[in-house]
Structure formats: C-alpha cells, structure tokens
Amino acid sequence: MAGVPSFGWESDLAAALGLTGSELRFTISFFLSVVVSWLWRFVPTAKGRHLYAIVTGFCLVFYPFGYGCFHALVPSTVTYVIMGCLRPQAASLAWIVNFTYLIGCHVASASGTAWKEGHMDFTGAQMVLTLKMISAAVCYQDGVKNAEVLRPYQESRKLVSMPSPLEWLSYIFASGNLLAGPFFELRDYRDYIERRGPWATGFPSGVVPGLVRLFKATVCMAFHLRMTQGFNASTLESAWYHSQPLLSRVIVLYLVPTVYRFKYYFAWAVAESGLTLSGFNYNGKNARGVFLWDRYVNARIRHVECQTSLAKLPEHWNVCTGLFLRQYVYERLTPKGKGPSFFTLIVTQLVSGIWHGLFPGYVLFFVSSALMFQSSKVIYRYERNWPLQLQRFPLWVLAKWAYTAFTLNYCASAFMILTFKESLAVWRSISFLGHFMMLSLILVSLVLPPKTPARSLDAIKEEQQQQPEVKATSKSNRADSMIAGQ
C-alpha cells in the first residue's frame, strides 16, 4: 500500500540485485533493524526503551509496507479490549479475532501467490503479530488460574497484571520484530525492557556474536540468490523437469526446496543478529562460563540439512513458531496427565497450515508433515531395540539422512508451489514415492509393532527419581518447541 514515495535509486538497485521493489525495501529495513536493535540496548530507562521500540518499530515497517502497517492496530486493539473486559474468555476470543483477521489479510492480498512473485505486503508481519497477540491473551487468562492446573511453562509465562498501553504498543512493534519475527513472550519482553531476570545484573556485549550471525545471513542470501536462478518453484512446474529421468527428478526435487530454505535462514539470521546486539537474545552462561546467545534461535542450518530424524526437525527449524504451536495448541489440546494423540498432532499441523495461508499447498504440506513425524517415530521405535553399534553404523546413518532429506523436500514442494493440481503433479512425477514410504512404515508398525526394550529395575527407579526434577527444571526454549517428540 502507498506510503513512502519511490525513488529512482531504489529501482536501479533492485534491478542490479535481481529483487522486486518491495523486496528491496524489506531488505533495507531488515538490515537497518540490526543497527536499531544495537542502539536499543543503550537507552537508559524502561519508559525510554518502550518509546524507542514503538517509534523505530513503526518506521521500520512503514517504509516497506506503507499504510498497510496500520493493520497491526486493528486486531491488537480488539485483543487489548478483550483482555481488559473479558479476562475469563480472553484466550478463546483472541484466537477467534486474530486468526479471523489474519485469514482475511491472506485472502485480500492473495499472500501466497504474491510472495511467490516477489511482492511483499504486511501480511507476513501480521502472521508474527497474530502469535504475539494470542500468546499474550492466553497468558493473561492463565494469570487467574492456580499453579496446580498449569504446566511449568504456562506458570512461568503467565501474566498477573494487565500490560499498560505503552507496554502493549512496545510489544507490538518492538524495534522491527514484525518484519520477520521471531515470536517471543510478553513476559520475557517485559523482563528485558525492565532489566529483570537474566538482564537484572547487566549483560555482556553481543557485538561479536551478533556480527557473526549477520555474516551468516549474508552468506545465506548470496547462496540463495545465486542458486535460485536455476532451482526455484517454477523449475518443478516446467516441462524440462517432467521430461527428465526419474533419478534426475529426485535430485532436482531435493535441490529446489533446499535452496528455498536459505531465504528463511537469511531472514532468521538477520533477526537473530538484531536480538543478539540488543541483548535480548542473551541466555546466561553454560556450565563452562561461556555466554549463551540462543534465547531466540529460529534455525540451526546444520541440524536441519544434516538431520537424520524427521521428528527432531522442529527443534531446529522455525523454532519459535514451533514453541508457540507446542505451548498454545499441542499442549492445550492434551489433557494434563495424559499423552498426546495423533489427532492432536494433525490439528496442530492444520493450525500451522492455516496460519501460513489458505492455499492448498500449505494444507498438503502440513498434513503430510504429520505423516513425516509419525514415520520417523516408527523408525526410532524399531531402532531402539538394536545394538548401539548398529544404530551408529555409518551406512544406516546415511540411509536415515537420505530418507529424512528426501521426504522433507518431497513434502515441502507443495509449500512452495501452493496450488493443488500442480503440487500433486510434482508428487506424481515420482509416483508419490514420499507418501508411499511414509505410509508403508506406519502400516508395517501396525502389523508388526516394534517391541518395547526391556529396562532394568535400577533404570526404572532412576527414571522415577529424576521425573520431578526434570519437570521442574525443564527449559522453555529447548525441546518444548518440538511439535512431535520421539
């Protein structure tokens, strides 16, 4: 939408970089957010930090999105009123208001198609805002519940007091956080602004780790821009692809989504750089006294691209969104004291698909991802009965990596292509091999269930002794973010 007028140098620079005008503006704002975040840490007072976050955050989203950024004020205002007037119903009403508004934005802007063509609008920022608004409302409703009915994570993030309008606007814009996330909790944000918790006694300079992350982002973007010229979503829809031999189609189907993921690695690394420079990403020290800067890590490239277990992917890919889905969908649908069901997993993945947009490709991917996770759990259950030497045998590890990489990229092709007919055409081009393998593993496990490994009495006693301790000391930003654990 209209906002800041276009300049001649923008067109020239966009053409030189191979970007659209909206992509260029987004990129400029994104890199500026790193500098803005670094300066944020030097603002001396809590009120000053709130005002700084509002002003800089608004400017950073206004430049690329224009008046579209005012969309943020509609659901956030309604959510704030709901929290203030209808606290016992705040959670469910926030879900309805924010998801309805987000879906409306997706439909109005045809977001998936627009993004595919390189046109960017505020809908992506609205996705980040939706997670923040829902989590804040849910945590505020949790604030009136007894600790006995809350899980440890819920107890640690509940909001007892209503945020002030200044805090609310600061949390919304947060010095450019809406550009690409990541999602973070209002409780953590308050602590950072007011210098409580890990930030109470000060925190070290994040310049070196922040610049390292910025360098990683630059490398990821350079790789993506270079490789996407030959391996992009259009490649999978081309006559050339469908004319290739089966092995060539499998290789191309592996390469295209891999190249596509580096665009996200770039965005998340830039966001992580800004959070690190501001100090918000500070996470204390490890046992060796080394400073940790991983409070809001959103992706770990090596652990994604070299992963041997599909079920572990959410620990390393879009981690903060996974944390939201885990804590506000998956856990909330699972009765306390009972284990999650496959239905719970399906619903969680459908919520994720709708959050991304209403295109069939998103639904195809996230429903298929439930099969991905389930098939990976089957492999694990069989594997745990094997001798340790066999589990670590190089050829077996390589086979697991090949299955993980192929299945992930096979399913992810629908996420990229978006349309139903064309997504099925790509899957059909290799005879639905990915679905055949996933369903075969699941069906075999039903016919020949894997045995439960025998445990010694000492091991059982040790597990029982450690259970309360594990529950009490579990970290919120570790495997909690995993949607389907083994």
Coordinates of C-alpha atoms in Angstrom, one line a residue:
M1 CA 0.0 0.0 0.0
A2 CA 1.1 3.6 -0.6
G3 CA 3.3 5.2 1.9
V4 CA 6.9 6.4 1.3
P5 CA 7.2 7.5 -2.4
S6 CA 9.5 5.6 -4.7
F7 CA 13.0 6.8 -5.5
G8 CA 15.0 6.3 -8.7
W9 CA 17.9 4.8 -6.9
E10 CA 15.6 2.1 -5.5
S11 CA 14.7 0.9 -9.0
D12 CA 18.3 0.8 -10.1
L13 CA 19.5 -1.1 -7.0
A14 CA 16.6 -3.5 -7.2
A15 CA 17.4 -4.3 -10.8
A16 CA 21.1 -4.8 -10.0
L17 CA 20.3 -7.2 -7.2
G18 CA 17.5 -9.0 -9.0
L19 CA 14.9 -8.0 -6.5
T20 CA 11.4 -6.5 -6.8
G21 CA 10.9 -3.0 -5.3
S22 CA 9.0 -4.4 -2.3
E23 CA 11.8 -7.0 -1.7
L24 CA 14.4 -4.3 -1.8
R25 CA 12.6 -2.1 0.7
F26 CA 12.0 -5.0 3.0
T27 CA 15.7 -5.9 2.8
I28 CA 16.8 -2.4 3.6
S29 CA 14.5 -2.1 6.6
F30 CA 15.7 -5.5 7.7
F31 CA 19.4 -4.6 7.8
L32 CA 18.5 -1.3 9.4
S33 CA 16.7 -3.1 12.1
V34 CA 20.1 -4.6 13.2
V35 CA 21.6 -1.2 13.8
V36 CA 18.4 0.0 15.5
S37 CA 18.4 -3.1 17.8
W38 CA 22.0 -2.4 18.8
L39 CA 21.3 1.1 19.8
W40 CA 18.2 -0.1 21.7
R41 CA 20.4 -1.6 24.5
F42 CA 21.9 1.9 25.3
V43 CA 18.5 3.6 26.0
P44 CA 18.8 4.2 29.8
T45 CA 15.2 3.9 31.1
A46 CA 12.4 1.4 30.7
K47 CA 10.0 4.1 29.5
G48 CA 12.6 5.3 27.0
R49 CA 13.1 1.7 25.8
H50 CA 9.4 1.3 25.2
L51 CA 9.1 4.6 23.3
Y52 CA 12.2 3.8 21.3
A53 CA 10.8 0.3 20.4
I54 CA 7.5 1.9 19.2
V55 CA 8.9 4.7 17.1
T56 CA 11.7 2.7 15.4
G57 CA 9.5 -0.4 15.0
F58 CA 6.8 1.6 13.3
C59 CA 9.2 3.4 11.0
L60 CA 10.9 0.1 10.0
V61 CA 7.6 -1.5 8.9
F62 CA 6.1 1.7 7.4
Y63 CA 9.0 2.1 4.9
P64 CA 8.4 -1.3 3.1
F65 CA 4.6 -1.7 3.8
G66 CA 3.3 1.8 3.8
Y67 CA -0.2 2.3 5.3
G68 CA -0.6 -1.5 5.4
C69 CA 1.2 -1.4 8.7
F70 CA -1.9 0.1 10.3
H71 CA -3.4 -3.4 10.0
A72 CA -1.5 -4.1 13.2
L73 CA -3.6 -1.7 15.2
V74 CA -7.0 -3.4 14.4
P75 CA -6.6 -6.9 16.0
S76 CA -4.2 -5.7 18.6
T77 CA -6.7 -3.0 19.9
V78 CA -9.6 -5.5 19.9
T79 CA -7.4 -8.0 21.8
Y80 CA -6.4 -5.4 24.3
V81 CA -10.0 -4.5 25.0
I82 CA -10.9 -8.2 25.3
M83 CA -8.1 -8.7 27.9
G84 CA -9.3 -5.7 29.9
C85 CA -13.0 -6.5 29.8
L86 CA -13.4 -10.3 29.3
R87 CA -10.4 -11.9 31.0
P88 CA -12.0 -15.3 31.6
Q89 CA -12.7 -15.6 27.9
A90 CA -9.6 -13.8 26.6
A91 CA -7.9 -16.8 25.2
S92 CA -10.7 -18.2 23.0
L93 CA -11.7 -14.7 21.9
A94 CA -8.2 -13.7 21.0
W95 CA -7.8 -16.9 18.8
I96 CA -11.1 -16.0 17.0
V97 CA -10.3 -12.3 16.5
N98 CA -6.7 -12.7 15.4
F99 CA -7.0 -15.8 13.2
T100 CA -10.1 -14.4 11.5
Y101 CA -8.3 -11.1 10.8
L102 CA -5.2 -12.9 9.6
I103 CA -7.2 -15.1 7.2
G104 CA -8.9 -12.0 5.9
C105 CA -5.5 -10.5 5.2
H106 CA -4.3 -13.7 3.4
V107 CA -7.4 -13.7 1.2
A108 CA -7.4 -10.0 0.4
S109 CA -3.8 -9.9 -0.6
A110 CA -3.6 -13.4 -2.1
S111 CA -0.4 -13.6 0.0
G112 CA 0.9 -16.9 -1.1
T113 CA 0.8 -16.0 -4.8
A114 CA 2.1 -12.5 -4.2
W115 CA 5.1 -13.8 -2.2
K116 CA 5.8 -16.3 -4.9
E117 CA 6.0 -13.5 -7.4
G118 CA 8.2 -11.4 -5.1
H119 CA 5.6 -8.9 -3.9
M120 CA 5.6 -8.3 -0.2
D121 CA 3.0 -6.7 2.0
F122 CA 2.1 -6.5 5.7
T123 CA 0.5 -10.0 5.8
G124 CA 3.8 -11.6 6.8
A125 CA 4.1 -9.1 9.7
Q126 CA 0.5 -9.8 10.6
M127 CA 1.4 -13.5 11.0
V128 CA 4.1 -12.6 13.6
L129 CA 1.6 -10.3 15.3
T130 CA -1.0 -13.0 15.5
L131 CA 1.2 -15.3 17.5
K132 CA 2.1 -12.5 19.9
M133 CA -1.5 -11.3 20.5
I134 CA -2.8 -14.8 21.1
S135 CA 0.0 -15.8 23.5
A136 CA -0.4 -12.6 25.5
A137 CA -4.2 -13.1 25.9
V138 CA -3.8 -16.7 26.8
C139 CA -1.1 -15.9 29.4
Y140 CA -3.2 -13.1 30.8
Q141 CA -6.1 -15.6 31.3
D142 CA -3.6 -18.0 32.9
G143 CA -2.8 -15.3 35.4
V144 CA -6.0 -16.0 37.4
K145 CA -5.5 -19.8 37.5
N146 CA -3.9 -21.8 40.3
A147 CA -0.4 -23.1 39.8
E148 CA -1.8 -26.7 40.2
V149 CA -3.7 -26.6 36.9
L150 CA -0.9 -25.0 34.9
R151 CA 2.0 -26.7 33.3
P152 CA 5.5 -25.5 34.2
Y153 CA 5.9 -23.4 31.1
Q154 CA 2.4 -21.9 31.5
E155 CA 3.2 -21.0 35.1
S156 CA 6.5 -19.3 34.2
R157 CA 4.9 -17.2 31.4
K158 CA 1.5 -16.2 32.9
L159 CA 0.7 -12.5 33.2
V160 CA -0.8 -11.4 36.5
S161 CA -1.1 -7.7 35.6
M162 CA -2.6 -6.1 32.5
P163 CA 0.1 -4.5 30.3
S164 CA -0.1 -0.7 30.1
P165 CA -0.9 0.8 26.6
L166 CA 2.8 1.8 26.3
E167 CA 3.9 -1.7 27.0
W168 CA 1.4 -3.1 24.6
L169 CA 2.4 -0.9 21.7
S170 CA 6.1 -1.6 22.5
Y171 CA 5.5 -5.3 22.4
I172 CA 3.7 -5.0 19.1
F173 CA 6.4 -3.0 17.2
A174 CA 9.5 -4.0 19.2
S175 CA 12.1 -2.2 17.0
G176 CA 11.3 -4.1 13.8
N177 CA 10.3 -7.5 15.2
L178 CA 7.3 -7.6 12.9
L179 CA 9.5 -7.8 9.9
A180 CA 10.4 -11.5 10.3
G181 CA 9.8 -12.4 13.9
P182 CA 10.7 -14.3 15.8
F183 CA 7.7 -14.8 18.2
F184 CA 8.6 -14.1 21.8
E185 CA 6.6 -14.0 25.0
L186 CA 5.3 -10.7 26.6
R187 CA 6.7 -11.9 30.0
D188 CA 10.2 -12.2 28.5
Y189 CA 9.9 -8.9 26.7
R190 CA 8.8 -7.1 29.9
D191 CA 11.8 -8.6 31.8
Y192 CA 14.2 -7.4 29.1
I193 CA 12.8 -3.9 29.0
E194 CA 12.7 -3.5 32.8
R195 CA 16.1 -5.3 33.2
R196 CA 14.8 -8.1 35.3
G197 CA 15.6 -11.9 35.4
P198 CA 18.7 -12.7 33.3
W199 CA 19.1 -9.0 32.5
A200 CA 18.9 -7.7 36.1
T201 CA 22.7 -7.6 36.7
G202 CA 23.6 -6.4 33.2
F203 CA 24.6 -8.5 30.2
P204 CA 27.7 -8.6 28.0
S205 CA 28.3 -7.0 24.7
G206 CA 26.7 -9.0 21.8
V207 CA 28.7 -7.3 19.1
V208 CA 30.9 -10.2 18.1
P209 CA 28.2 -13.0 18.1
G210 CA 25.8 -10.5 16.5
L211 CA 28.1 -9.7 13.6
V212 CA 28.8 -13.5 13.2
R213 CA 25.1 -14.0 12.7
L214 CA 24.9 -11.1 10.3
F215 CA 27.7 -12.6 8.3
K216 CA 25.9 -16.0 8.2
A217 CA 22.8 -14.2 6.9
T218 CA 24.8 -12.5 4.1
V219 CA 26.2 -15.9 3.0
C220 CA 22.8 -17.5 3.1
M221 CA 21.3 -14.7 0.9
A222 CA 24.2 -14.9 -1.5
F223 CA 23.8 -18.6 -1.9
H224 CA 20.0 -18.3 -2.3
L225 CA 20.2 -15.6 -4.9
R226 CA 22.8 -17.5 -6.9
M227 CA 21.2 -20.9 -6.8
T228 CA 17.6 -19.8 -7.1
Q229 CA 18.2 -18.7 -10.7
G230 CA 18.3 -22.4 -11.7
F231 CA 16.4 -24.1 -8.9
N232 CA 13.1 -22.4 -7.9
A233 CA 9.4 -23.4 -7.7
S234 CA 8.9 -22.7 -11.4
T235 CA 11.5 -25.4 -12.1
L236 CA 9.3 -28.1 -10.6
E237 CA 6.4 -26.9 -12.8
S238 CA 8.4 -26.8 -16.0
A239 CA 8.2 -29.2 -19.0
W240 CA 12.0 -29.6 -18.6
Y241 CA 11.6 -31.1 -15.1
H242 CA 8.9 -33.5 -16.2
S243 CA 11.0 -34.7 -19.2
Q244 CA 13.9 -35.8 -17.0
P245 CA 14.7 -39.4 -16.0
L246 CA 13.4 -40.4 -12.5
L247 CA 16.7 -40.1 -10.8
S248 CA 17.2 -36.6 -12.2
R249 CA 13.7 -35.6 -11.0
V250 CA 14.5 -36.9 -7.5
I251 CA 17.8 -34.8 -7.4
V252 CA 16.0 -31.7 -8.6
L253 CA 13.2 -32.2 -6.1
Y254 CA 15.9 -32.4 -3.4
L255 CA 17.7 -29.2 -4.5
V256 CA 14.8 -26.8 -5.1
P257 CA 13.4 -26.8 -1.5
T258 CA 16.9 -26.8 -0.1
V259 CA 17.7 -23.6 -2.0
Y260 CA 14.4 -22.2 -1.0
R261 CA 15.1 -22.7 2.7
F262 CA 18.2 -20.5 2.6
K263 CA 15.9 -17.5 2.1
Y264 CA 14.5 -18.2 5.5
Y265 CA 17.9 -18.9 7.0
F266 CA 18.9 -15.4 5.8
A267 CA 15.8 -13.7 7.4
W268 CA 16.1 -15.5 10.7
A269 CA 19.8 -14.9 11.0
V270 CA 19.3 -11.2 10.5
A271 CA 16.6 -11.1 13.1
E272 CA 18.8 -13.1 15.4
S273 CA 21.7 -10.7 14.8
G274 CA 19.5 -7.8 15.9
L275 CA 18.3 -9.6 19.0
T276 CA 21.8 -10.5 19.9
L277 CA 23.2 -7.0 19.5
S278 CA 20.3 -5.6 21.6
G279 CA 21.0 -8.1 24.4
F280 CA 17.5 -9.6 24.2
N281 CA 19.0 -12.9 22.9
Y282 CA 21.2 -13.3 26.0
N283 CA 20.5 -16.5 27.7
G284 CA 23.0 -16.6 30.6
K285 CA 26.1 -18.8 30.8
N286 CA 26.7 -22.5 30.3
A287 CA 28.5 -24.8 32.8
R288 CA 31.9 -23.6 31.4
G289 CA 31.0 -20.0 32.0
V290 CA 30.6 -19.2 28.3
F291 CA 28.0 -16.6 27.4
L292 CA 24.9 -18.0 25.6
W293 CA 23.2 -16.1 22.8
D294 CA 20.4 -18.6 21.9
R295 CA 17.3 -17.5 23.7
Y296 CA 15.5 -16.9 20.4
V297 CA 17.4 -19.0 17.8
N298 CA 15.0 -19.7 15.0
A299 CA 17.0 -22.1 12.8
R300 CA 20.1 -24.2 13.0
I301 CA 21.2 -24.9 9.5
R302 CA 23.5 -27.9 10.1
H303 CA 20.9 -29.6 12.2
V304 CA 18.3 -29.2 9.5
E305 CA 20.3 -30.0 6.5
C306 CA 22.1 -33.0 8.1
Q307 CA 19.2 -34.2 10.2
T308 CA 18.6 -38.0 10.4
S309 CA 15.2 -37.8 12.2
L310 CA 12.2 -36.0 10.8
A311 CA 10.7 -35.8 14.3
K312 CA 13.6 -33.7 15.5
L313 CA 13.3 -31.1 12.7
P314 CA 11.0 -28.7 14.6
E315 CA 13.8 -28.4 17.3
H316 CA 15.9 -26.7 14.7
W317 CA 13.6 -25.2 12.1
N318 CA 11.3 -22.2 12.8
V319 CA 11.9 -22.9 16.4
C320 CA 10.0 -20.0 17.9
T321 CA 6.9 -20.7 15.9
G322 CA 7.2 -24.3 16.9
L323 CA 7.3 -23.2 20.5
F324 CA 4.1 -21.3 20.0
L325 CA 2.4 -24.3 18.4
R326 CA 3.7 -26.6 21.1
Q327 CA 2.6 -24.5 24.1
Y328 CA -0.6 -22.9 22.7
V329 CA -2.0 -25.7 20.5
Y330 CA -0.4 -29.1 21.1
E331 CA -0.2 -28.9 24.9
R332 CA -3.5 -27.2 25.3
L333 CA -5.3 -29.9 23.4
T334 CA -3.7 -32.6 25.5
P335 CA -5.4 -33.2 28.9
K336 CA -3.0 -32.9 31.8
G337 CA -1.6 -36.2 32.9
K338 CA -2.4 -37.9 29.5
G339 CA -0.3 -38.4 26.4
P340 CA -0.9 -36.6 23.1
S341 CA -2.7 -38.4 20.3
F342 CA -2.2 -38.5 16.6
F343 CA -5.3 -36.4 16.3
T344 CA -3.6 -33.7 18.4
L345 CA -0.7 -33.7 16.0
I346 CA -3.0 -33.4 13.0
V347 CA -4.9 -30.4 14.5
T348 CA -1.6 -28.7 15.4
Q349 CA -0.3 -29.1 11.9
L350 CA -3.6 -27.8 10.4
V351 CA -3.4 -24.7 12.6
S352 CA 0.1 -24.1 11.3
G353 CA -1.1 -24.6 7.7
I354 CA -3.9 -22.1 8.1
W355 CA -1.6 -19.6 9.8
H356 CA 0.6 -19.7 6.7
G357 CA -2.4 -19.1 4.4
L358 CA -5.3 -20.8 2.8
F359 CA -3.6 -22.1 -0.2
P360 CA -3.9 -25.9 -0.8
G361 CA -0.2 -26.4 -0.8
Y362 CA 0.1 -25.3 2.8
V363 CA -2.5 -27.8 3.9
L364 CA -0.9 -30.6 1.8
F365 CA 2.4 -29.9 3.4
F366 CA 1.4 -29.7 7.0
V367 CA -1.0 -32.7 6.8
S368 CA 1.9 -34.7 5.2
S369 CA 4.3 -33.4 7.8
A370 CA 2.2 -35.3 10.4
L371 CA 2.9 -38.5 8.5
M372 CA 6.6 -37.4 8.4
F373 CA 6.8 -37.2 12.1
Q374 CA 4.9 -40.4 12.7
S375 CA 7.0 -42.4 10.3
S376 CA 10.1 -41.0 12.0
K377 CA 8.8 -42.2 15.4
V378 CA 8.3 -45.6 13.9
I379 CA 11.9 -45.8 12.8
Y380 CA 13.0 -44.7 16.2
R381 CA 10.9 -47.4 18.0
Y382 CA 12.3 -50.1 15.9
E383 CA 15.9 -48.8 16.1
R384 CA 16.0 -48.6 19.9
N385 CA 15.9 -52.4 20.1
W386 CA 19.1 -52.6 18.1
P387 CA 22.6 -52.8 19.5
L388 CA 24.2 -49.3 19.8
Q389 CA 26.9 -50.2 17.3
L390 CA 24.3 -51.0 14.6
Q391 CA 22.3 -47.8 15.4
R392 CA 25.5 -45.8 14.7
F393 CA 26.7 -47.8 11.7
P394 CA 27.7 -45.2 9.0
L395 CA 25.6 -46.8 6.2
W396 CA 22.5 -46.8 8.4
V397 CA 23.0 -43.2 9.5
L398 CA 23.4 -42.3 5.8
A399 CA 20.2 -44.1 4.9
K400 CA 18.3 -42.2 7.7
W401 CA 19.7 -38.9 6.4
A402 CA 18.7 -39.8 2.8
Y403 CA 15.1 -40.7 3.9
T404 CA 14.8 -37.5 6.1
A405 CA 16.2 -35.2 3.4
F406 CA 14.1 -36.7 0.6
T407 CA 10.9 -36.9 2.5
L408 CA 11.2 -33.3 3.8
N409 CA 11.9 -31.8 0.4
Y410 CA 9.3 -34.0 -1.3
C411 CA 6.6 -32.7 1.1
A412 CA 8.0 -29.1 1.1
S413 CA 7.5 -28.9 -2.7
A414 CA 3.8 -28.3 -2.0
F415 CA 4.6 -25.5 0.4
M416 CA 6.5 -23.8 -2.5
I417 CA 4.1 -24.5 -5.4
L418 CA 0.9 -23.7 -3.4
T419 CA -1.7 -24.8 -5.9
F420 CA -3.4 -28.2 -5.5
K421 CA -3.1 -29.5 -9.1
E422 CA 0.5 -28.5 -9.6
S423 CA 1.6 -29.9 -6.2
L424 CA 0.0 -33.3 -7.0
A425 CA 1.7 -33.2 -10.4
V426 CA 5.1 -32.9 -8.8
W427 CA 4.4 -35.7 -6.4
R428 CA 3.0 -37.8 -9.2
S429 CA 6.2 -37.2 -11.2
I430 CA 8.0 -39.6 -8.8
S431 CA 4.9 -41.8 -8.3
F432 CA 4.1 -40.4 -4.8
L433 CA 7.2 -42.1 -3.5
G434 CA 7.4 -40.0 -0.4
H435 CA 3.9 -40.8 0.7
F436 CA 4.4 -44.5 -0.2
M437 CA 7.5 -44.7 2.1
M438 CA 5.8 -42.8 5.0
L439 CA 2.6 -44.8 4.9
S440 CA 4.5 -48.1 4.4
L441 CA 6.5 -47.5 7.6
I442 CA 3.4 -46.6 9.6
L443 CA 1.4 -49.6 8.3
V444 CA 4.2 -52.0 9.0
S445 CA 4.4 -50.8 12.6
L446 CA 0.7 -51.6 13.0
V447 CA 1.1 -55.1 11.6
L448 CA 4.4 -55.8 13.3
P449 CA 4.6 -53.5 16.3
P450 CA 8.1 -52.7 17.5
K451 CA 9.0 -54.3 20.8
T452 CA 9.4 -52.1 23.8
P453 CA 13.0 -52.5 25.0
A454 CA 13.3 -54.2 28.4
R455 CA 14.6 -51.9 31.2
S456 CA 16.3 -52.9 34.3
L457 CA 14.7 -52.2 37.7
D458 CA 17.5 -49.8 38.5
A459 CA 16.8 -47.8 35.3
I460 CA 13.1 -47.6 36.2
K461 CA 13.8 -46.4 39.7
E462 CA 16.3 -43.8 38.4
E463 CA 13.7 -42.5 35.9
Q464 CA 11.1 -42.2 38.7
Q465 CA 13.5 -40.3 40.9
Q466 CA 14.5 -37.9 38.1
Q467 CA 11.0 -37.2 36.8
P468 CA 10.0 -34.4 39.3
E469 CA 13.4 -32.8 38.9
V470 CA 13.2 -32.8 35.1
K471 CA 9.7 -31.4 35.2
A472 CA 10.8 -28.6 37.5
T473 CA 14.0 -27.6 35.6
S474 CA 12.9 -28.1 32.0
K475 CA 14.0 -25.1 29.8
S476 CA 11.3 -23.4 27.9
N477 CA 13.3 -22.9 24.7
R478 CA 14.6 -26.4 24.3
A479 CA 12.7 -29.5 23.1
D480 CA 9.4 -27.8 24.2
S481 CA 9.4 -26.3 20.8
M482 CA 9.3 -29.7 19.1
I483 CA 5.8 -30.5 17.7
A484 CA 6.3 -34.2 17.7
G485 CA 8.9 -35.7 20.0
Q486 CA 10.1 -39.2 19.9

